[in-house]
Amino acid sequence: MIRIGILGYGNLGRGVEYAIRQNDDMQLAAVFTRRDPASVKIVTENVPVYSVKDAAAHASEIDVLILCGGSANDLPVQTPEFAKLFNVIDSFDTHAKIPSHFENVDKAAKESGKVGIISIGWDPGLFSLMRMLGNAVLPEGADYTFWGKGVSQGHSDAVRRVKGVKNAKQYTIPVESALERVRKGENPELTTREKHTRECFVVPEEGADLAQIEHDIKTMPNYFSDYDTTVHFITEEELRRDHSGIPHGGFVIRSGKTGDNGANSHVMEFSLKLDSNPEFTSSVLLAYARAAYRLSSEGVSGCKTIFDIPPAYLCRQSGEELRAHML
Amino acid sequence: MIRIGILGYGNLGRGVEYAIRQNDDMQLAAVFTRRDPASVKIVTENVPVYSVKDAAAHASEIDVLILCGGSANDLPVQTPEFAKLFNVIDSFDTHAKIPSHFENVDKAAKESGKVGIISIGWDPGLFSLMRMLGNAVLPEGADYTFWGKGVSQGHSDAVRRVKGVKNAKQYTIPVESALERVRKGENPELTTREKHTRECFVVPEEGADLAQIEHDIKTMPNYFSDYDTTVHFITEEELRRDHSGIPHGGFVIRSGKTGDNGANSHVMEFSLKLDSNPEFTSSVLLAYARAAYRLSSEGVSGCKTIFDIPPAYLCRQSGEELRAHML
């Protein structure tokens, strides 16, 4: 049994907890929290919740620690820090800072002889893998990534900061006609506006100026001004009833040419349609936690990404079983 | 430069030859043929064509030998045989015989200290990888593979063997309504007939009994009797004009549930739309030839499949470049 520790018990941590039940070679060994452990109620019975301050004392009870904090402030500090004591895995998703995060985790993990796997999930994660495979297989071609339809937490937060907004949810939506052009192998050059639209469901404060709210959202730099945005005003009740989920998904498409003067076109497409963004991310994290455990058992140390890991390491099955049933 | 050898110069071998031009870290070093080398005209200038009987004498000129023969008779013999002298890679696609083929290649390659990568292409190959990833990430779910729309060589051959048939082409077509049910996460149980239809374009011999031909095709066991089949009679001219390509493709879909009592559904889908089945297979072979070269350079030996190879080994780029630009 692979003993899994969870650090940070929010949507992602709870998703990992549920996902462990679907993997019979794994067990939840402990949850670590920055809150008062007595205040954290987890789903699994008879599993301890510890303060993160006491993590070092429990290092021998954990095979892989899954870091479920945020990329902005938590993971840049936590992943290198805990790689000194544990095999760790995170879903660090600030693309621009991945190289420096890798260096920090690699240094810590090599010194401790542990494995650290970073940026696991679906983007970065499975989508990265698909982009890489597409480029490797069709060197002459074009890449497209579309996101959605799904909830963007960052954009929802931005809308909630607008004056007169009480609550809000923002969906990122791929433009179907752009997707179709890409699928046809047209290799179009697409602007930001041509790839995605944004749809906001806004609960206004009483007496708020709705026209002003809509204007403030649609003209917000970086977040909305480069997109065609639709704003719907709804009640708090409607928001709760119709928009409480955290769905997401997207498409990675590689189109390329082969043969005599590029005579033949090919389109590779990978897509995800996810009811729960954090639960799916949790499931990917857990598969790669198995890989971290195996790599560590083989004496490997240092930082790894999805590009470095042989796919078979994600599976419970032996090489024989995989070859007989999945190849 | 990775020096590539091609064994067998048909559609697949020529596809590899073209694909090498898209990979600037590779060069075609030699083509080996069972025919009279003087009779084989290749596209690339100043590259020798040798008799396959003389392959051993040229072992030092080749880093990876790509075996482009057929799975029925060629590869079961060739891949273990040439693994004694070369790093080899093949597209062996007889799913049921993969375990024994693996054993044979593994034994030969371990004795010679070479790397042999088998069953590379899209199915087996990229589709296998997607099935495996789907199972690893969503352990509670269902798998679906659909093929087409595309030309099945085996079924086209079977139609051509029918009495009164002069020439023929057969397309395998996924049933759109079944695909839609799977995409919706319904996890349907689908019969053979519900998943694919078959469409035949037949050039009859002069004076042939068309009704009899149609009956013989539609009732043919294993090939057609379990499917809804459409038969079109056309002229040799129409066959040449409209059906000379070798397109193919398909869909691998994993749908699964996560969370509290499986509250949330997720659908992972990978699809290919290929103008040329052999050229795309060639492109996949070449990416994995790069992996064979790297593994061999690191002192690895034995047989590998797509499950065993870290994805980064397929790419020219360094780990730093991949992390900065593709993760």
Tab-separated table of C-alpha atoms in Angstrom, chain A residues 18-19 21-23 43 95 98-99 102-103 118-119 123-133 135-140 143 183-185 257-277 279-280 283-284 287-288 290 303 305-317 319-320 322-327, chain B residues 15 18-19 21-23 43 95 98-99 102-103 118-119 123-133 135-140 143 183-185 257-277 279-280 283-284 287-288 290 305-317 319-320 322-327:
chain	number	residue	atom	x	y	z
A	18	TYR	CA	-12.066	10.713	-2.632
A	19	ALA	CA	-9.729	9.595	-5.421
A	21	ARG	CA	-10.796	5.280	-2.543
A	22	GLN	CA	-10.680	4.433	-6.258
A	23	ASN	CA	-7.100	3.130	-6.070
A	43	VAL	CA	-14.390	12.324	5.088
A	95	HIS	CA	3.417	28.563	-16.453
A	98	ILE	CA	7.755	26.678	-13.812
A	99	PRO	CA	11.494	26.791	-14.687
A	102	PHE	CA	11.659	23.228	-11.031
A	103	GLU	CA	15.138	24.402	-10.025
A	118	ILE	CA	5.609	19.353	-10.229
A	119	SER	CA	2.879	20.882	-12.387
A	123	ASP	CA	-3.007	22.222	-17.796
A	124	PRO	CA	-0.190	22.111	-16.978
A	125	GLY	CA	-0.286	18.333	-17.053
A	126	LEU	CA	-2.130	16.172	-19.570
A	127	PHE	CA	-2.503	19.121	-21.953
A	128	SER	CA	1.263	19.703	-21.780
A	129	LEU	CA	1.846	16.052	-22.605
A	130	MET	CA	-0.495	16.310	-25.607
A	131	ARG	CA	1.213	19.478	-26.869
A	132	MET	CA	4.567	17.723	-26.596
A	133	LEU	CA	3.371	14.533	-28.328
A	135	ASN	CA	5.058	18.455	-31.697
A	136	ALA	CA	7.155	15.300	-31.580
A	137	VAL	CA	4.975	13.378	-34.036
A	138	LEU	CA	4.119	16.219	-36.440
A	139	PRO	CA	7.143	18.553	-36.437
A	140	GLU	CA	5.646	20.696	-39.241
A	143	ASP	CA	-0.616	24.019	-31.957
A	183	ARG	CA	-10.100	20.828	-36.829
A	184	LYS	CA	-10.291	21.204	-40.601
A	185	GLY	CA	-6.523	21.727	-40.657
A	257	LYS	CA	1.443	17.917	-42.721
A	258	THR	CA	3.521	14.981	-43.938
A	259	GLY	CA	4.727	13.400	-47.132
A	260	ASP	CA	5.755	14.715	-50.517
A	261	ASN	CA	5.696	18.516	-50.183
A	262	GLY	CA	3.307	18.210	-47.236
A	263	ALA	CA	0.660	16.556	-49.403
A	264	ASN	CA	-1.209	15.011	-46.474
A	265	SER	CA	-2.795	16.703	-43.458
A	266	HIS	CA	-3.388	15.217	-40.050
A	267	VAL	CA	-5.248	16.443	-37.002
A	268	MET	CA	-4.579	15.170	-33.464
A	269	GLU	CA	-7.096	16.317	-30.870
A	270	PHE	CA	-7.293	15.768	-27.129
A	271	SER	CA	-10.225	17.094	-25.174
A	272	LEU	CA	-11.507	17.054	-21.620
A	273	LYS	CA	-15.043	17.656	-20.383
A	274	LEU	CA	-14.914	17.835	-16.610
A	275	ASP	CA	-17.774	18.175	-14.137
A	276	SER	CA	-15.294	19.070	-11.414
A	277	ASN	CA	-11.992	20.721	-12.196
A	279	GLU	CA	-11.584	16.412	-8.605
A	280	PHE	CA	-10.145	15.615	-12.018
A	283	SER	CA	-7.190	12.114	-9.956
A	284	VAL	CA	-4.249	13.042	-12.168
A	287	ALA	CA	-1.797	8.632	-10.722
A	288	TYR	CA	1.472	10.562	-10.691
A	290	ARG	CA	2.087	6.326	-7.827
A	303	CYS	CA	12.475	17.046	-9.653
A	305	THR	CA	7.648	16.719	-14.733
A	306	ILE	CA	5.025	14.886	-16.770
A	307	PHE	CA	7.557	14.781	-19.621
A	308	ASP	CA	10.032	12.691	-17.635
A	309	ILE	CA	7.836	9.860	-16.431
A	310	PRO	CA	7.318	6.568	-18.287
A	311	PRO	CA	3.522	6.210	-18.605
A	312	ALA	CA	3.566	2.661	-17.194
A	313	TYR	CA	4.598	4.125	-13.817
A	314	LEU	CA	1.082	5.567	-13.469
A	315	CYS	CA	-0.592	2.163	-13.444
A	316	ARG	CA	-1.122	-0.519	-10.861
A	317	GLN	CA	-0.807	-3.187	-13.553
A	319	GLY	CA	4.177	-4.474	-17.735
A	320	GLU	CA	2.857	-7.913	-18.796
A	322	LEU	CA	-0.458	-3.604	-19.738
A	323	ARG	CA	0.973	-5.193	-22.872
A	324	ALA	CA	-1.664	-7.944	-22.920
A	325	HIS	CA	-4.700	-5.727	-22.289
A	326	MET	CA	-4.013	-2.114	-23.186
A	327	LEU	CA	-1.446	-2.069	-25.982
B	15	GLY	CA	6.554	7.660	-45.280
B	18	TYR	CA	9.659	11.803	-46.041
B	19	ALA	CA	9.319	12.200	-42.270
B	21	ARG	CA	13.184	15.486	-43.769
B	22	GLN	CA	11.030	17.085	-41.050
B	23	ASN	CA	13.482	16.179	-38.276
B	43	VAL	CA	13.269	9.726	-53.131
B	95	HIS	CA	-2.697	-7.167	-30.662
B	98	ILE	CA	2.160	-8.653	-28.772
B	99	PRO	CA	3.185	-10.514	-25.559
B	102	PHE	CA	7.769	-8.687	-26.892
B	103	GLU	CA	9.444	-11.739	-25.364
B	118	ILE	CA	7.661	-2.556	-30.724
B	119	SER	CA	4.062	-1.771	-31.690
B	123	ASP	CA	-3.187	1.691	-32.731
B	124	PRO	CA	-1.273	0.069	-31.210
B	125	GLY	CA	0.637	3.184	-30.248
B	126	LEU	CA	-0.831	6.568	-29.380
B	127	PHE	CA	-4.279	5.005	-28.855
B	128	SER	CA	-2.758	2.493	-26.423
B	129	LEU	CA	-1.145	5.341	-24.520
B	130	MET	CA	-4.481	7.155	-24.309
B	131	ARG	CA	-6.298	4.025	-23.099
B	132	MET	CA	-3.641	3.593	-20.423
B	133	LEU	CA	-3.727	7.241	-19.317
B	135	ASN	CA	-7.449	4.069	-16.950
B	136	ALA	CA	-4.727	5.467	-14.702
B	137	VAL	CA	-6.455	8.809	-14.173
B	138	LEU	CA	-10.071	7.603	-13.957
B	139	PRO	CA	-9.937	4.118	-12.414
B	140	GLU	CA	-13.747	3.918	-12.224
B	143	ASP	CA	-13.171	2.678	-22.309
B	183	ARG	CA	-19.261	11.550	-25.111
B	184	LYS	CA	-22.234	12.339	-22.917
B	185	GLY	CA	-20.849	9.928	-20.313
B	257	LYS	CA	-16.667	9.298	-12.250
B	258	THR	CA	-15.031	10.874	-9.217
B	259	GLY	CA	-15.924	12.354	-5.862
B	260	ASP	CA	-18.569	11.636	-3.293
B	261	ASN	CA	-20.394	8.530	-4.539
B	262	GLY	CA	-19.208	9.261	-8.078
B	263	ALA	CA	-21.072	12.577	-8.118
B	264	ASN	CA	-19.011	14.042	-10.959
B	265	SER	CA	-18.486	12.730	-14.477
B	266	HIS	CA	-15.532	13.352	-16.718
B	267	VAL	CA	-14.846	12.560	-20.352
B	268	MET	CA	-11.337	12.300	-21.834
B	269	GLU	CA	-11.237	12.045	-25.612
B	270	PHE	CA	-8.374	11.608	-28.044
B	271	SER	CA	-9.011	11.595	-31.753
B	272	LEU	CA	-7.039	11.390	-34.965
B	273	LYS	CA	-8.072	12.456	-38.463
B	274	LEU	CA	-5.411	11.261	-40.865
B	275	ASP	CA	-5.123	11.860	-44.593
B	276	SER	CA	-2.528	9.107	-44.829
B	277	ASN	CA	-2.462	6.229	-42.393
B	279	GLU	CA	2.587	8.530	-43.312
B	280	PHE	CA	1.222	9.305	-39.857
B	283	SER	CA	5.894	10.016	-38.165
B	284	VAL	CA	5.152	8.281	-34.867
B	287	ALA	CA	9.640	10.155	-32.900
B	288	TYR	CA	10.122	6.854	-31.087
B	290	ARG	CA	14.708	9.200	-31.401
B	305	THR	CA	6.763	-0.339	-25.652
B	306	ILE	CA	5.097	3.061	-25.720
B	307	PHE	CA	4.260	2.548	-22.033
B	308	ASP	CA	7.912	2.394	-21.011
B	309	ILE	CA	9.290	5.531	-22.623
B	310	PRO	CA	9.471	8.938	-20.925
B	311	PRO	CA	7.717	11.333	-23.338
B	312	ALA	CA	10.629	13.797	-23.292
B	313	TYR	CA	12.726	11.187	-25.123
B	314	LEU	CA	10.619	11.811	-28.253
B	315	CYS	CA	11.693	15.438	-28.564
B	316	ARG	CA	14.727	17.190	-29.919
B	317	GLN	CA	14.367	19.884	-27.250
B	319	GLY	CA	14.334	19.373	-20.639
B	320	GLU	CA	14.802	23.112	-19.993
B	322	LEU	CA	10.329	21.657	-22.871
B	323	ARG	CA	9.586	22.991	-19.392
B	324	ALA	CA	9.811	26.611	-20.536
B	325	HIS	CA	7.709	26.281	-23.692
B	326	MET	CA	5.456	23.238	-23.564
B	327	LEU	CA	4.609	22.584	-19.920
